[in-house]
Structures are given as C-alpha cells and as structure tokens.
PDB file of C-alpha atoms in Angstrom:
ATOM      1  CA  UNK A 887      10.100   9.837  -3.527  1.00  0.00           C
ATOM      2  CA  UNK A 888       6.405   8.468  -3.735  1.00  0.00           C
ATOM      3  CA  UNK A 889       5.954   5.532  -5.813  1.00  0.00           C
ATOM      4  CA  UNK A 890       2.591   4.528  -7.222  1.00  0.00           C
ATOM      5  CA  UNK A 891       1.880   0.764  -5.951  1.00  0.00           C
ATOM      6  CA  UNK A 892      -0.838  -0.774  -7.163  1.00  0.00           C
ATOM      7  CA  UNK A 893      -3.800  -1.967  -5.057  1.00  0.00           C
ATOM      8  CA  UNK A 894      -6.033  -5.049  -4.958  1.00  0.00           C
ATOM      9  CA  UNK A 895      -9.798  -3.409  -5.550  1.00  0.00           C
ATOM     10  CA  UNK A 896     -12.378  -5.542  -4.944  1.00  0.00           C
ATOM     11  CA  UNK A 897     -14.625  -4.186  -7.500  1.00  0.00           C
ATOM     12  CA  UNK A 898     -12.435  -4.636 -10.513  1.00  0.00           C
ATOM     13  CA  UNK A 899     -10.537  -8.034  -9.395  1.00  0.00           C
ATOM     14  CA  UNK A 900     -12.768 -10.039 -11.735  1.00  0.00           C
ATOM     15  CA  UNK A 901     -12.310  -7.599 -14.701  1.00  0.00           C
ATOM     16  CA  UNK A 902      -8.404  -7.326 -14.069  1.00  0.00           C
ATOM     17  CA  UNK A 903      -6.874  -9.724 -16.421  1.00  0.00           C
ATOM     18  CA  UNK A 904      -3.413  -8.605 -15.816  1.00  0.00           C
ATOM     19  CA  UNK A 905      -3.634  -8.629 -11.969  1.00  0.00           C
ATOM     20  CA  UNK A 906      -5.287 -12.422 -12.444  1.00  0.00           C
ATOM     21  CA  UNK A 907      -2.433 -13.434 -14.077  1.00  0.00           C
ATOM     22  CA  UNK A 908      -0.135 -12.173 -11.470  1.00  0.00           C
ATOM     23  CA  UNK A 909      -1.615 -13.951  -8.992  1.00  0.00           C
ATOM     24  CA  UNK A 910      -1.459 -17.006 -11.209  1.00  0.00           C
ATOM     25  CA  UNK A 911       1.652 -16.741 -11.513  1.00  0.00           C
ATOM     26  CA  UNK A 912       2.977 -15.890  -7.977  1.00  0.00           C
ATOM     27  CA  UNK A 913       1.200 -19.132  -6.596  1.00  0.00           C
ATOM     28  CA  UNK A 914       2.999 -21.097  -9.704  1.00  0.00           C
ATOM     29  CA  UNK A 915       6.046 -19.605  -8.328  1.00  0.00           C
ATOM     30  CA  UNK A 916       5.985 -20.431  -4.862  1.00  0.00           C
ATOM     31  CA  UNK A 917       4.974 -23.972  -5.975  1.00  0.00           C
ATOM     32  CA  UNK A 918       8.383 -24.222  -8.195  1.00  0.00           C
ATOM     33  CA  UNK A 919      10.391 -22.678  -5.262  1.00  0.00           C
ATOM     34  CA  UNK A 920       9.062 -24.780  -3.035  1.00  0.00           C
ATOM     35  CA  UNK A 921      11.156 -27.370  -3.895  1.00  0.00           C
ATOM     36  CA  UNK A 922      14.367 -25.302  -3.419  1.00  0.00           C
ATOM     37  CA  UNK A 923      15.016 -26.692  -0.040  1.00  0.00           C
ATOM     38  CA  UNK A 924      14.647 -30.334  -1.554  1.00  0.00           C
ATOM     39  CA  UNK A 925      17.245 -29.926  -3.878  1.00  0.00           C
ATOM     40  CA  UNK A 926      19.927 -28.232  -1.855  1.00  0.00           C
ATOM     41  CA  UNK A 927      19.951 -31.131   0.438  1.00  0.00           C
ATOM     42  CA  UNK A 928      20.178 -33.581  -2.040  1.00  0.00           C
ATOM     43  CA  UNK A 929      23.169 -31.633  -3.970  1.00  0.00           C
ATOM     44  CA  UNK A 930      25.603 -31.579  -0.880  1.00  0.00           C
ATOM     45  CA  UNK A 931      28.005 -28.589  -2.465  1.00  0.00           C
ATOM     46  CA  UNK A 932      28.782 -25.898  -0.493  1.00  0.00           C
ATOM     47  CA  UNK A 933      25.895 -22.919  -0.536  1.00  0.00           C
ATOM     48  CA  UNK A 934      28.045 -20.300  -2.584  1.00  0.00           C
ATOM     49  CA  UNK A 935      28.729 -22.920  -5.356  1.00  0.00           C
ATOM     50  CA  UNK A 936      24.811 -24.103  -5.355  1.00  0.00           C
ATOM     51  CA  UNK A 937      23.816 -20.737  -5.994  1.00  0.00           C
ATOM     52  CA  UNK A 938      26.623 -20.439  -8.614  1.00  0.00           C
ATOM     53  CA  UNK A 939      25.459 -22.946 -10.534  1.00  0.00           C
ATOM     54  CA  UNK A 940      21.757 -22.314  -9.588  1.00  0.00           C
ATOM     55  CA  UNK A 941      21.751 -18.284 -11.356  1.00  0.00           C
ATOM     56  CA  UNK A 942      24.380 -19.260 -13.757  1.00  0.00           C
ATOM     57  CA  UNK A 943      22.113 -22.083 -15.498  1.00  0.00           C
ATOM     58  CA  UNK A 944      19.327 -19.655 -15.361  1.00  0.00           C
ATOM     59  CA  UNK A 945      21.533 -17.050 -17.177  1.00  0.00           C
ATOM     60  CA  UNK A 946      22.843 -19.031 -19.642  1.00  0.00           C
ATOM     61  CA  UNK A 947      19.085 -20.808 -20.508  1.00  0.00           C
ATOM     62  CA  UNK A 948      17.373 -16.967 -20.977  1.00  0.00           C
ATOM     63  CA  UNK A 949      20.723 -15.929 -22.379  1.00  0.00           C
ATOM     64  CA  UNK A 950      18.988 -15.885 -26.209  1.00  0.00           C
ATOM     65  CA  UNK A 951      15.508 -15.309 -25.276  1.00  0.00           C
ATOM     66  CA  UNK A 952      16.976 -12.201 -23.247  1.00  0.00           C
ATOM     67  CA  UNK A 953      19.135 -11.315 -26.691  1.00  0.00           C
ATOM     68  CA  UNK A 954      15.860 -11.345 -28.885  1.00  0.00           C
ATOM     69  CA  UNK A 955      14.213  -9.163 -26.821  1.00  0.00           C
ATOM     70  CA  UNK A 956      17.049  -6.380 -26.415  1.00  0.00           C
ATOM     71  CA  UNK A 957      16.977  -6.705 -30.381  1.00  0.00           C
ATOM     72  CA  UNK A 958      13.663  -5.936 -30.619  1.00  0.00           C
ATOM     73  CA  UNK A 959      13.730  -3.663 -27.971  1.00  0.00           C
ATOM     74  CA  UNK A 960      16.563  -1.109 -28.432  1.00  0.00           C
ATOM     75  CA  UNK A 961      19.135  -0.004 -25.729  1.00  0.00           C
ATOM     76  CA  UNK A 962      18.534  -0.445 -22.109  1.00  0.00           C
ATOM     77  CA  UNK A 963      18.735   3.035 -20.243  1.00  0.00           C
ATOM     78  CA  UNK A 964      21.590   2.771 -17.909  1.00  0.00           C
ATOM     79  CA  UNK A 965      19.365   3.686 -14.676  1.00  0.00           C
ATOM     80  CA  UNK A 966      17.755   1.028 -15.039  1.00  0.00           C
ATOM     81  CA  UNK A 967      20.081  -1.707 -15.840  1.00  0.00           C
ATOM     82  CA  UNK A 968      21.950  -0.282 -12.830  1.00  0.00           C
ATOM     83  CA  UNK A 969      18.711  -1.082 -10.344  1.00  0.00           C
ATOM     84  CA  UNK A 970      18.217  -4.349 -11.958  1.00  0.00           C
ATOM     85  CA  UNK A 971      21.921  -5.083 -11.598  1.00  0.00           C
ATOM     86  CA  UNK A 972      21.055  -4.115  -7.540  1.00  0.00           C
ATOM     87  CA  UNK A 973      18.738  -6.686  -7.316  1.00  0.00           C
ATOM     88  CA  UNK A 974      21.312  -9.330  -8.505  1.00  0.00           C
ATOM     89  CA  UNK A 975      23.360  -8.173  -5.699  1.00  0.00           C
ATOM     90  CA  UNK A 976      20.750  -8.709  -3.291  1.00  0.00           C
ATOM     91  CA  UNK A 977      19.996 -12.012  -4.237  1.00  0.00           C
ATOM     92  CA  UNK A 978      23.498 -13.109  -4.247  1.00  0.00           C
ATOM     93  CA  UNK A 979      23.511 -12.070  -0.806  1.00  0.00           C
ATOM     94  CA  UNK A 980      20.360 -13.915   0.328  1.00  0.00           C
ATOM     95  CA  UNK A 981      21.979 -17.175  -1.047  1.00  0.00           C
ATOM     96  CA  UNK A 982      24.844 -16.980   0.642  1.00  0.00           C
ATOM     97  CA  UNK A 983      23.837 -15.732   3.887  1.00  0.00           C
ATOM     98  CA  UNK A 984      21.487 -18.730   4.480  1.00  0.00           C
ATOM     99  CA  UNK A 985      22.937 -21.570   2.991  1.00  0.00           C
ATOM    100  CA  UNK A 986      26.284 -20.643   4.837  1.00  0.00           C
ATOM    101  CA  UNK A 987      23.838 -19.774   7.962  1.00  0.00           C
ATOM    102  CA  UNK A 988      22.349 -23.451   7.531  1.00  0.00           C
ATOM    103  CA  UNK A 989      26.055 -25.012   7.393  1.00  0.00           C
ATOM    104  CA  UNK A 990      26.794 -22.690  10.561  1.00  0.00           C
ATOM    105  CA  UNK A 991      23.901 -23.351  12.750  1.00  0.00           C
ATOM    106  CA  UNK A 992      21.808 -26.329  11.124  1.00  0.00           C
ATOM    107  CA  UNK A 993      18.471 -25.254   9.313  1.00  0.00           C
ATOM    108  CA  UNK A 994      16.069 -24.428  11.449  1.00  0.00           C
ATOM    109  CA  UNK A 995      17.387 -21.311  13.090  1.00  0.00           C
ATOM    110  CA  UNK A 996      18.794 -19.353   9.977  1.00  0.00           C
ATOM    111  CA  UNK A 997      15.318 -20.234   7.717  1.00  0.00           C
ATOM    112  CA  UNK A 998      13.193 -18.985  10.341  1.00  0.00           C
ATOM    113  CA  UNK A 999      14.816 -15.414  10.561  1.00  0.00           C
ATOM    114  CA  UNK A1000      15.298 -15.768   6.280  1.00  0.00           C
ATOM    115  CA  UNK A1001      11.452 -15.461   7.064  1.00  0.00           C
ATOM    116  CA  UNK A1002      11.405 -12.525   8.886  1.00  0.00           C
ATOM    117  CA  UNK A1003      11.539 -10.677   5.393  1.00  0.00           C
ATOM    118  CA  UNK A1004       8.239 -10.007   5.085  1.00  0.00           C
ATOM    119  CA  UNK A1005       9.064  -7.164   8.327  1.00  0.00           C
ATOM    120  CA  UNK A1006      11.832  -6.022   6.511  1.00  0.00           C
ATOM    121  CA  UNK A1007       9.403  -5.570   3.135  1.00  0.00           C
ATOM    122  CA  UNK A1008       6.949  -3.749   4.987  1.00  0.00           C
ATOM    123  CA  UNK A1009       8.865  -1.278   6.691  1.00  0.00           C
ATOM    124  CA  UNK A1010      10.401  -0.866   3.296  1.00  0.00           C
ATOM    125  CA  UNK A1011       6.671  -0.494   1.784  1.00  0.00           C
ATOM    126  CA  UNK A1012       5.854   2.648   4.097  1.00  0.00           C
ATOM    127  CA  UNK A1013       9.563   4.477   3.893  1.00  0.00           C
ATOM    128  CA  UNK A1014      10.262   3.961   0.345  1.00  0.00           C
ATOM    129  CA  UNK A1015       7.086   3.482  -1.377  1.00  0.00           C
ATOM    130  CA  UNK A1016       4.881   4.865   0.790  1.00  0.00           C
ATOM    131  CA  UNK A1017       2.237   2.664   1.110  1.00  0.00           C
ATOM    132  CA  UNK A1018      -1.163   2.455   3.623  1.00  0.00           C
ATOM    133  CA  UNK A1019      -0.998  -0.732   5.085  1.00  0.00           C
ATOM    134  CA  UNK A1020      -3.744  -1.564   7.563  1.00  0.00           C
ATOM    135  CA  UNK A1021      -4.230  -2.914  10.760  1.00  0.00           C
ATOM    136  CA  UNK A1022      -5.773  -5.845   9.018  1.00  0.00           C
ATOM    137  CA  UNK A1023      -2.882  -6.133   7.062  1.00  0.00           C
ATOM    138  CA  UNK A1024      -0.273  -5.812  10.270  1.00  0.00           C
ATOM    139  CA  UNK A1025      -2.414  -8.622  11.566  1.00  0.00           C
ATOM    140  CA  UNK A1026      -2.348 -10.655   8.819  1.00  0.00           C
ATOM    141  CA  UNK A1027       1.720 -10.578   8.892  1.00  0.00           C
ATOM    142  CA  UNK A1028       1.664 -11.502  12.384  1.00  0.00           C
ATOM    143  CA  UNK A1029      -0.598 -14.196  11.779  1.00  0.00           C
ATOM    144  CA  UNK A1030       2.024 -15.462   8.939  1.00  0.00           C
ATOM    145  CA  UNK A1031       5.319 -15.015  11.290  1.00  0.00           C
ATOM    146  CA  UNK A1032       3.639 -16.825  13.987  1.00  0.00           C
ATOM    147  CA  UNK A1033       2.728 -19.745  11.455  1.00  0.00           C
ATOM    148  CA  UNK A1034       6.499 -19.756  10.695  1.00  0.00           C
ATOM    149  CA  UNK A1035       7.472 -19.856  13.663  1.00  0.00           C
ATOM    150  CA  UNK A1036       5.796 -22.402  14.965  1.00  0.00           C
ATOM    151  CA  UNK A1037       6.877 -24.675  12.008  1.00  0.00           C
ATOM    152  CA  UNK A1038      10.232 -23.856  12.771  1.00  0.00           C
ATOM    153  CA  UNK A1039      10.144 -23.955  16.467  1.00  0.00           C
ATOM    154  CA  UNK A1040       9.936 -27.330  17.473  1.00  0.00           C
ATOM    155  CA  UNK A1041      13.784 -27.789  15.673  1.00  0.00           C
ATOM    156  CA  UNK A1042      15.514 -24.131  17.021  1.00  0.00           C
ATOM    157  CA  UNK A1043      18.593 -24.680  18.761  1.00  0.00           C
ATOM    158  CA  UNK A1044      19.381 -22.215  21.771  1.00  0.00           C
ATOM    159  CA  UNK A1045      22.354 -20.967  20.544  1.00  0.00           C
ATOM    160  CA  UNK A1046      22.058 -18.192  18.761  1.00  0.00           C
ATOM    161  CA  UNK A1047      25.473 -17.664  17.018  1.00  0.00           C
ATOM    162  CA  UNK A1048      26.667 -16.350  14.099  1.00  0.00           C
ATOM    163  CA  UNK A1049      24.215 -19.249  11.178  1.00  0.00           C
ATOM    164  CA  UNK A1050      21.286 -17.341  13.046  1.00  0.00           C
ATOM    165  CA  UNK A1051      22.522 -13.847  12.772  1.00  0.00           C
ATOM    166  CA  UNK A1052      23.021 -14.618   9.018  1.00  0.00           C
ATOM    167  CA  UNK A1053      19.872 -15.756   8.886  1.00  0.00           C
ATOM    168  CA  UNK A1054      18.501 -12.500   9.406  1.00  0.00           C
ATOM    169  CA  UNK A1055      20.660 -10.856   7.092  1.00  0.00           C
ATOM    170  CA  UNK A1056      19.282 -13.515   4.602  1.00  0.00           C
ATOM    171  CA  UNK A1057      15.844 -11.996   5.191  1.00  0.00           C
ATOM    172  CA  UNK A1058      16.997  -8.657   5.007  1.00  0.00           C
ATOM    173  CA  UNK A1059      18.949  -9.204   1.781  1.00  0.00           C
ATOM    174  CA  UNK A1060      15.740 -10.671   0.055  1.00  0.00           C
ATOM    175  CA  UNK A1061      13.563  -8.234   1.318  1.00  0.00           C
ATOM    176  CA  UNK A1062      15.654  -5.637  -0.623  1.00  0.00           C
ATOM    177  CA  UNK A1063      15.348  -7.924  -3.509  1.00  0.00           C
ATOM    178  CA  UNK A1064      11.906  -7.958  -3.770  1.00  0.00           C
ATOM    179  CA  UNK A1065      11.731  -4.349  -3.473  1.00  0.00           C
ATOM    180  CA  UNK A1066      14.219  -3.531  -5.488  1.00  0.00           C
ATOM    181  CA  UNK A1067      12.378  -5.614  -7.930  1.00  0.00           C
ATOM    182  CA  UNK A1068       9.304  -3.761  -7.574  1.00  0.00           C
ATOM    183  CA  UNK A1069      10.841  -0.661  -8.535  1.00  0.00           C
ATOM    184  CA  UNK A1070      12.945  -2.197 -11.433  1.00  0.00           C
ATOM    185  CA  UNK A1071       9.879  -3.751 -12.776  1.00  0.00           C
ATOM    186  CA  UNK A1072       7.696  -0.361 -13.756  1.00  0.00           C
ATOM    187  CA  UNK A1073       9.778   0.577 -15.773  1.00  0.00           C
ATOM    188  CA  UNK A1074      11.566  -3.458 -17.347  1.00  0.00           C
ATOM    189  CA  UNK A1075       9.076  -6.367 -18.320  1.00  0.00           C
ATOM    190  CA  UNK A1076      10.092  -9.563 -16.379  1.00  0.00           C
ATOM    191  CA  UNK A1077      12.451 -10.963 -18.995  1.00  0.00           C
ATOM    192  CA  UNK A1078      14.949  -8.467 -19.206  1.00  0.00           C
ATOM    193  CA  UNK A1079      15.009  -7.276 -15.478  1.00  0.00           C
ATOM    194  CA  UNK A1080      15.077 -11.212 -14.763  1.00  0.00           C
ATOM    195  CA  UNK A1081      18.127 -12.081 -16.676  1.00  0.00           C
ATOM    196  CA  UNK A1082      20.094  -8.836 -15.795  1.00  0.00           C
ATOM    197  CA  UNK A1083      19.904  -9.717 -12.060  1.00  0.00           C
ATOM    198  CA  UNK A1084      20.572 -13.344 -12.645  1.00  0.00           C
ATOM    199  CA  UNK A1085      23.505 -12.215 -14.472  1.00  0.00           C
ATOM    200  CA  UNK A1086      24.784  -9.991 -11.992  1.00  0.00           C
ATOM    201  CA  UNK A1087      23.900 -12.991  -9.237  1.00  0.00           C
ATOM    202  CA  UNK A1088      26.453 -15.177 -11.196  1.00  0.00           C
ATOM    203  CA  UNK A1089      29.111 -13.177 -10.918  1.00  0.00           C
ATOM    204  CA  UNK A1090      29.220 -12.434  -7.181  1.00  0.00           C
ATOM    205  CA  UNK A1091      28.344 -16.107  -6.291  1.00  0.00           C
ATOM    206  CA  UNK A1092      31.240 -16.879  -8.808  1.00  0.00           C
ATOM    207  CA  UNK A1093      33.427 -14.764  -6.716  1.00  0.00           C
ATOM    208  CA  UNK A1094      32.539 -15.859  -3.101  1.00  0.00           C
ATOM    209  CA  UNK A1095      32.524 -19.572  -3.691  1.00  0.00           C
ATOM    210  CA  UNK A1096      36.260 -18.567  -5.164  1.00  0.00           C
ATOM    211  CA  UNK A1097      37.155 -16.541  -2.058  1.00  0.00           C
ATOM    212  CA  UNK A1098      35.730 -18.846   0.041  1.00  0.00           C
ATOM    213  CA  UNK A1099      37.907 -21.887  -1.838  1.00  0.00           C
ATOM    214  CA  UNK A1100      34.904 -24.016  -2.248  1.00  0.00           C
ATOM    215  CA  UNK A1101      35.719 -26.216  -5.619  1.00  0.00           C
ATOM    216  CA  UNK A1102      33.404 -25.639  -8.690  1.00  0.00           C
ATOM    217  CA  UNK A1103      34.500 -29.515 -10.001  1.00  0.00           C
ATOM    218  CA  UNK A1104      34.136 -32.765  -8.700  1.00  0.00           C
ATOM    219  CA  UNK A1105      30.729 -33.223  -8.021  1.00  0.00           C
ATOM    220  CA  UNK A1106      28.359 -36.269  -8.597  1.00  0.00           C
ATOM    221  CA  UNK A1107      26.077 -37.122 -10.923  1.00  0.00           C
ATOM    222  CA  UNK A1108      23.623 -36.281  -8.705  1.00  0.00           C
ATOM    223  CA  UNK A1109      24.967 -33.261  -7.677  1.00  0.00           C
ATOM    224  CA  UNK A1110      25.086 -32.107 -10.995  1.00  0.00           C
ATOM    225  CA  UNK A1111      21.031 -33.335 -11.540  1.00  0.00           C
ATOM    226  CA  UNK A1112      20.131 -31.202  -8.431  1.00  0.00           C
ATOM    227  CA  UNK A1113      22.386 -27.934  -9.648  1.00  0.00           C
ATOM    228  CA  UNK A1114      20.359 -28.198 -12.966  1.00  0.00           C
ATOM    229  CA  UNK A1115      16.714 -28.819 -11.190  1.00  0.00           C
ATOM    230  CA  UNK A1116      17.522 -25.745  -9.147  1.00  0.00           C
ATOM    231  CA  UNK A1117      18.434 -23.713 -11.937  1.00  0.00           C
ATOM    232  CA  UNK A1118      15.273 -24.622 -14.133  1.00  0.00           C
ATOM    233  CA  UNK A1119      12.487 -25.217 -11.506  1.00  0.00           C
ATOM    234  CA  UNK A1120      13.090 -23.013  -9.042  1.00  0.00           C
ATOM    235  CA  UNK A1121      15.218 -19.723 -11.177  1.00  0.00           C
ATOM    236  CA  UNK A1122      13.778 -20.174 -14.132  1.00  0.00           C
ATOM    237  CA  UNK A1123      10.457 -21.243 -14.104  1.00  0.00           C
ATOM    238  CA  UNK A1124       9.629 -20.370  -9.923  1.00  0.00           C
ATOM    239  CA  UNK A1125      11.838 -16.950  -9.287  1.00  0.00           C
ATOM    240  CA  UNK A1126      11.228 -15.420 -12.956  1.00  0.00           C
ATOM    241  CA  UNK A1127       7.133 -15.965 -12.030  1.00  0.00           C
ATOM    242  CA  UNK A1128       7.698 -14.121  -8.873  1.00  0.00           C
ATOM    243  CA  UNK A1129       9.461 -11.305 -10.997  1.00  0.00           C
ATOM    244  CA  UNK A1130       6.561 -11.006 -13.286  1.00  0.00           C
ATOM    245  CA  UNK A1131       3.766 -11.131 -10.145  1.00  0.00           C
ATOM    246  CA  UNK A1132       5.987  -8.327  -9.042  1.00  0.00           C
ATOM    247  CA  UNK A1133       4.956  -5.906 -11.980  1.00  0.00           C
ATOM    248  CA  UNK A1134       1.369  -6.180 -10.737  1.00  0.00           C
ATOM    249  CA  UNK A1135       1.207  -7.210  -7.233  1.00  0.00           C
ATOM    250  CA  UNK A1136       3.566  -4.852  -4.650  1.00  0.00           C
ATOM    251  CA  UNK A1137       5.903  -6.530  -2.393  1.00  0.00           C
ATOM    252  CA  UNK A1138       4.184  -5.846   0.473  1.00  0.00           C
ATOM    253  CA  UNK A1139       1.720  -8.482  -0.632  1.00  0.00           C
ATOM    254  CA  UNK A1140       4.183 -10.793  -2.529  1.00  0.00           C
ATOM    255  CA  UNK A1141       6.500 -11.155   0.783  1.00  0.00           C
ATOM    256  CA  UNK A1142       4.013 -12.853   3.555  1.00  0.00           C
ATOM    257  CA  UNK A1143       2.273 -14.712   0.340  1.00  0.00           C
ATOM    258  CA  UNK A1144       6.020 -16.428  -0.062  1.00  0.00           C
ATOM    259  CA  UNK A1145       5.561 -17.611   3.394  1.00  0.00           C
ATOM    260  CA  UNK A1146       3.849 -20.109   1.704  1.00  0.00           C
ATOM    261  CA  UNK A1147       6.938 -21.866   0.708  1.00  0.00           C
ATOM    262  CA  UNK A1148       7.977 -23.925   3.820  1.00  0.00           C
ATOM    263  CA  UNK A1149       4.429 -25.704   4.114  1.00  0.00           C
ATOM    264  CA  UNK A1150       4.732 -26.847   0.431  1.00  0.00           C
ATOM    265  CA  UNK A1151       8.542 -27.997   1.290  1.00  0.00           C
ATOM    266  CA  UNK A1152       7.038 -29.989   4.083  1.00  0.00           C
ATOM    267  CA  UNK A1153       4.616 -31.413   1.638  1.00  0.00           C
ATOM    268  CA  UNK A1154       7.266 -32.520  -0.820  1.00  0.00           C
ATOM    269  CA  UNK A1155       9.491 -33.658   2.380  1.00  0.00           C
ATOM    270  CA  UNK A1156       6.946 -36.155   3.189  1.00  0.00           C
ATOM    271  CA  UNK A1157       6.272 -37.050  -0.174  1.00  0.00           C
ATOM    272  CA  UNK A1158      10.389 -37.231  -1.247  1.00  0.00           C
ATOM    273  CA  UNK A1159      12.468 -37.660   2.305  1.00  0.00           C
ATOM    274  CA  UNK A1160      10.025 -39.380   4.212  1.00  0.00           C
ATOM    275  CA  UNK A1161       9.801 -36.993   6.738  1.00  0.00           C
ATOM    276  CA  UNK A1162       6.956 -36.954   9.555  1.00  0.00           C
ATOM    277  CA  UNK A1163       5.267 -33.657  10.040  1.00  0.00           C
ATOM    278  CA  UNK A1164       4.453 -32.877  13.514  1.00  0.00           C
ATOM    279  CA  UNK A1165       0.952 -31.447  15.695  1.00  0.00           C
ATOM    280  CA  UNK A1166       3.348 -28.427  15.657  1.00  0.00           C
ATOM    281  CA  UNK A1167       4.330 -28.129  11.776  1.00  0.00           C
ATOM    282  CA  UNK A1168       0.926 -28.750  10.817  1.00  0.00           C
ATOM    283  CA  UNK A1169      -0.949 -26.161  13.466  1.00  0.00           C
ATOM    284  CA  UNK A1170       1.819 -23.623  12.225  1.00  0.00           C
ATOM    285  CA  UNK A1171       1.173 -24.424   8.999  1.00  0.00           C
ATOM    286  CA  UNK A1172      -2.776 -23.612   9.131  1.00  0.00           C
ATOM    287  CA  UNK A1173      -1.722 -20.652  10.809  1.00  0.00           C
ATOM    288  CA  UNK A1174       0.213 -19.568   8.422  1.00  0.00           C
ATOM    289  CA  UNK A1175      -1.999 -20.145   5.741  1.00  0.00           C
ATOM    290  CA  UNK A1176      -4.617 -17.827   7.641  1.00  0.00           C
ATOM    291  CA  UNK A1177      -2.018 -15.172   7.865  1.00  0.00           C
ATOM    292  CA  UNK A1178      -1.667 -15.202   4.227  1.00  0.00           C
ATOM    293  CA  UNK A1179      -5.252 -14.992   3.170  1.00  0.00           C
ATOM    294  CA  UNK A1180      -5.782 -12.267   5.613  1.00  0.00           C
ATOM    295  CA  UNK A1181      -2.926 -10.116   4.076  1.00  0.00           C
ATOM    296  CA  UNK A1182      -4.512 -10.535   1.213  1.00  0.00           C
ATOM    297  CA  UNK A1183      -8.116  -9.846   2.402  1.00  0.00           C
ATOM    298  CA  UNK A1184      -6.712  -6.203   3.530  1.00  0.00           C
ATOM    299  CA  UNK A1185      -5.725  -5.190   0.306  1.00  0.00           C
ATOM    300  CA  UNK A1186      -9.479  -6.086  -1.397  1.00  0.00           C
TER     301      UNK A1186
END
C-alpha cells in the first residue's frame, strides 16, 4: 500500500505555515525530551513503574481536553482507534526495553542501540511508505549514527549481553512508534491520536511493572516530583509536539532529527549533575549535529 508522505520543497518552505510549525514544534519537542534521561536518574523506581506513572499522568492531564474534543468531534472510526491503540503498544515497549536494558547493562550500551531507530525508520520509510530517500539522505543518517556513537563510545562496556540486545529492541519498538504514528496521524489530529496511545501505554506499563513485582507505592518525595516532571515535560508537552510534527513532517525525517536528544541531555547533565563532557562527546556531538542538518538538506 503506497502512502502519500509529504516532502520538504524548497520553493514553498517559506510560504508553508503548517510545515513551519511542525518544525517548531519538533525542535520544542526534542528540547522537552531532552530532559527525560535527567529525570529517570533522579527518580530511582524501577523502568516499568517510571513509565507507568510517566503515560498515566499524561493520560489523566489530556483526559478532559481529549473528552471535549470527541464531543465535538463525533465517534472515532474503529480502524483508527485500533492503529492509534498500536502505537501505545509500541511505546510501552520502547520504555521498558531500555530502562530494563539500562538496569541490565548500565546506560551506555542499551541507549546507543535505542538510537539505532532511525535504521529501523528508514527501512520502514521505503517498505511501507514507499518513500525516495537519497544518497544525501543515507549519508546524512550515517553522519548522525556515527555522532551517536561516538558520544556513546567512550562509556560501552564489552559485554554485550542481554541490557544491549534490549537496547536494540528499544530502537526497534520506537521506530514502529513513530511510524505507526505517521500513519495514525492522516487521518487523527495530535490530540486524540496522542491520548489514545498514552492510554493504551498505561495499561501495558501497568501490567509489566505488576508482572514484574516492582511496587507502585513507597516512593519519595522526590521520586514522586520526577514521575510528575516526566509526565508533563517530556509526555505532555515534549512527546505530544513530536506527535503533531508527525502530521507534517514523515518519520524518516523526524527519526535522525531526534538524535538530537542526547547532546541536549549532555547539556542539561553539565548544567544539573555536574558532569564533564569529553573531546569525544563533544566531536560526536558536532557530528551529529551535521548528520542532522544534512538529512534535512536532502529533503529541500
């Protein structure tokens, strides 16, 4: 099935208000989620309850906004409720396969294959969607990885193992989100496809951190502080911008543009933790950068 994606045209940029705003709001996004990695580590709770708390805040914050609009709107067709439900399901996943890959194998291993998404989105762009993505724009990704990688590098462990290997189902897990959410979003506006994944997020995080017997009570105040920061900042003010960008901007672009994230996290880590970047996190972050922008030059 071909899928019309829209393109970045050089000629109309200026003129496209709705494609501006996307943009706007992807980078907003990524600067809200940047923080994500900040607040996990200062919550200490296991990763299934984190996320719990994390979709289930956001769910029960758009829970009236998401009411007036089905009012005004009229019945959901089930199809789509269905696909939006999907993408719940593939978020759900995400969470849990990195934060559990993180308690397995440390951070640095398990976040750098979470990055190898973007792959995952692209192969997903030409099978599913069908797009023509250039050799500038193949470059551009590599460009992006290697960035990653060499942010990451300097703290990779040589055992592989089983935090690693969930690692990459992390990033295969959110590349399905994202393209999932691509779909879901030509035909729901960013609102109602937003809170119907969240929703379905919940539940499945709900029901890991039970099967896992990680405890839903006892936390600290702090804990608590971090859960609710996650759930605003990064869910409902970071992730739902990302879900409107996606109505205008294809995944394919979104994806390596997200890479982003980690040299904004080592912004705030200086800034927060008192962390010391090194030569190596700040050459892969240029690199990355450069990656970016030339993704995005190939689809002018």
């Amino acid at each position: 099935m071909t899928v019309e994606v829209p393109t970045v045209n050089g000629a109309d940029l200026s003129a496209s208000t709705p494609r501006m705003r996307a943009y706007a709001m992807l980078a907003f996004g990524i600067l809200c989620i940047s923080f994500s990695a900040i607040f996990i580590s200062w919550a200490h709770a296991p990763g299934a309850v984190t996320g719990f708390y994390r979709m289930g805040i956001a769910t029960v914050i758009l829970a009236v906004p998401f009411a007036r609009r089905l009012h005004a709107r009229g019945a959901l067709p089930r199809r789509e409720v269905s696909v939006a439900l999907l993408a719940g399901a593939f978020f759900a996943g995400d969470l849990v396969f990195w934060n559990t890959g993180i308690l397995l194998s440390g951070a640095a291993n398990p976040t750098l294959m979470a990055n190898t998404s973007p792959i995952w989105v692209a192969l997903g762009a030409l099978l599913i969607f069908h797009e023509k993505l250039t050799p500038m724009f193949w470059g551009g990704l590599c460009l992006t990885l290697l960035g990653a990688l060499t942010i990451f590098g300097a703290d990779l462990s040589g055992d592989a193992g089983l935090g690693t290997f969930f690692g990459l189902l992390a990033g295969i897990f959110y590349a399905g989100y994202l393209l999932v959410t691509q779909r879901s979003r030509r035909k729901l506006d960013a609102l109602t496809f937003f809170w119907l994944a969240a929703l379905s997020s919940t539940i499945l995080l709900l029901l890991a951190a039970l099967l896992l017997r990680q405890p839903l009570t006892g936390y600290s105040p702090l804990t608590w502080l971090n859960f609710l920061a996650l759930g605003i900042l990064t869910q409902v003010m970071g992730q739902l911008a990302i879900s409107f960008a996606l109505g205008a901007l294809p995944a394919s672009l979104v994806s390596p543009t997200l890479l982003g994230q980690p040299v904004l996290t080592m912004v705030w880590a200086v800034l927060l933790l008192g962390e010391t970047p090194t030569i190596w996190h700040l050459l892969g972050g240029v690199v990355l950068l450069i990656g970016i922008l030339v993704v995005h030059r190939s689809r002018l």
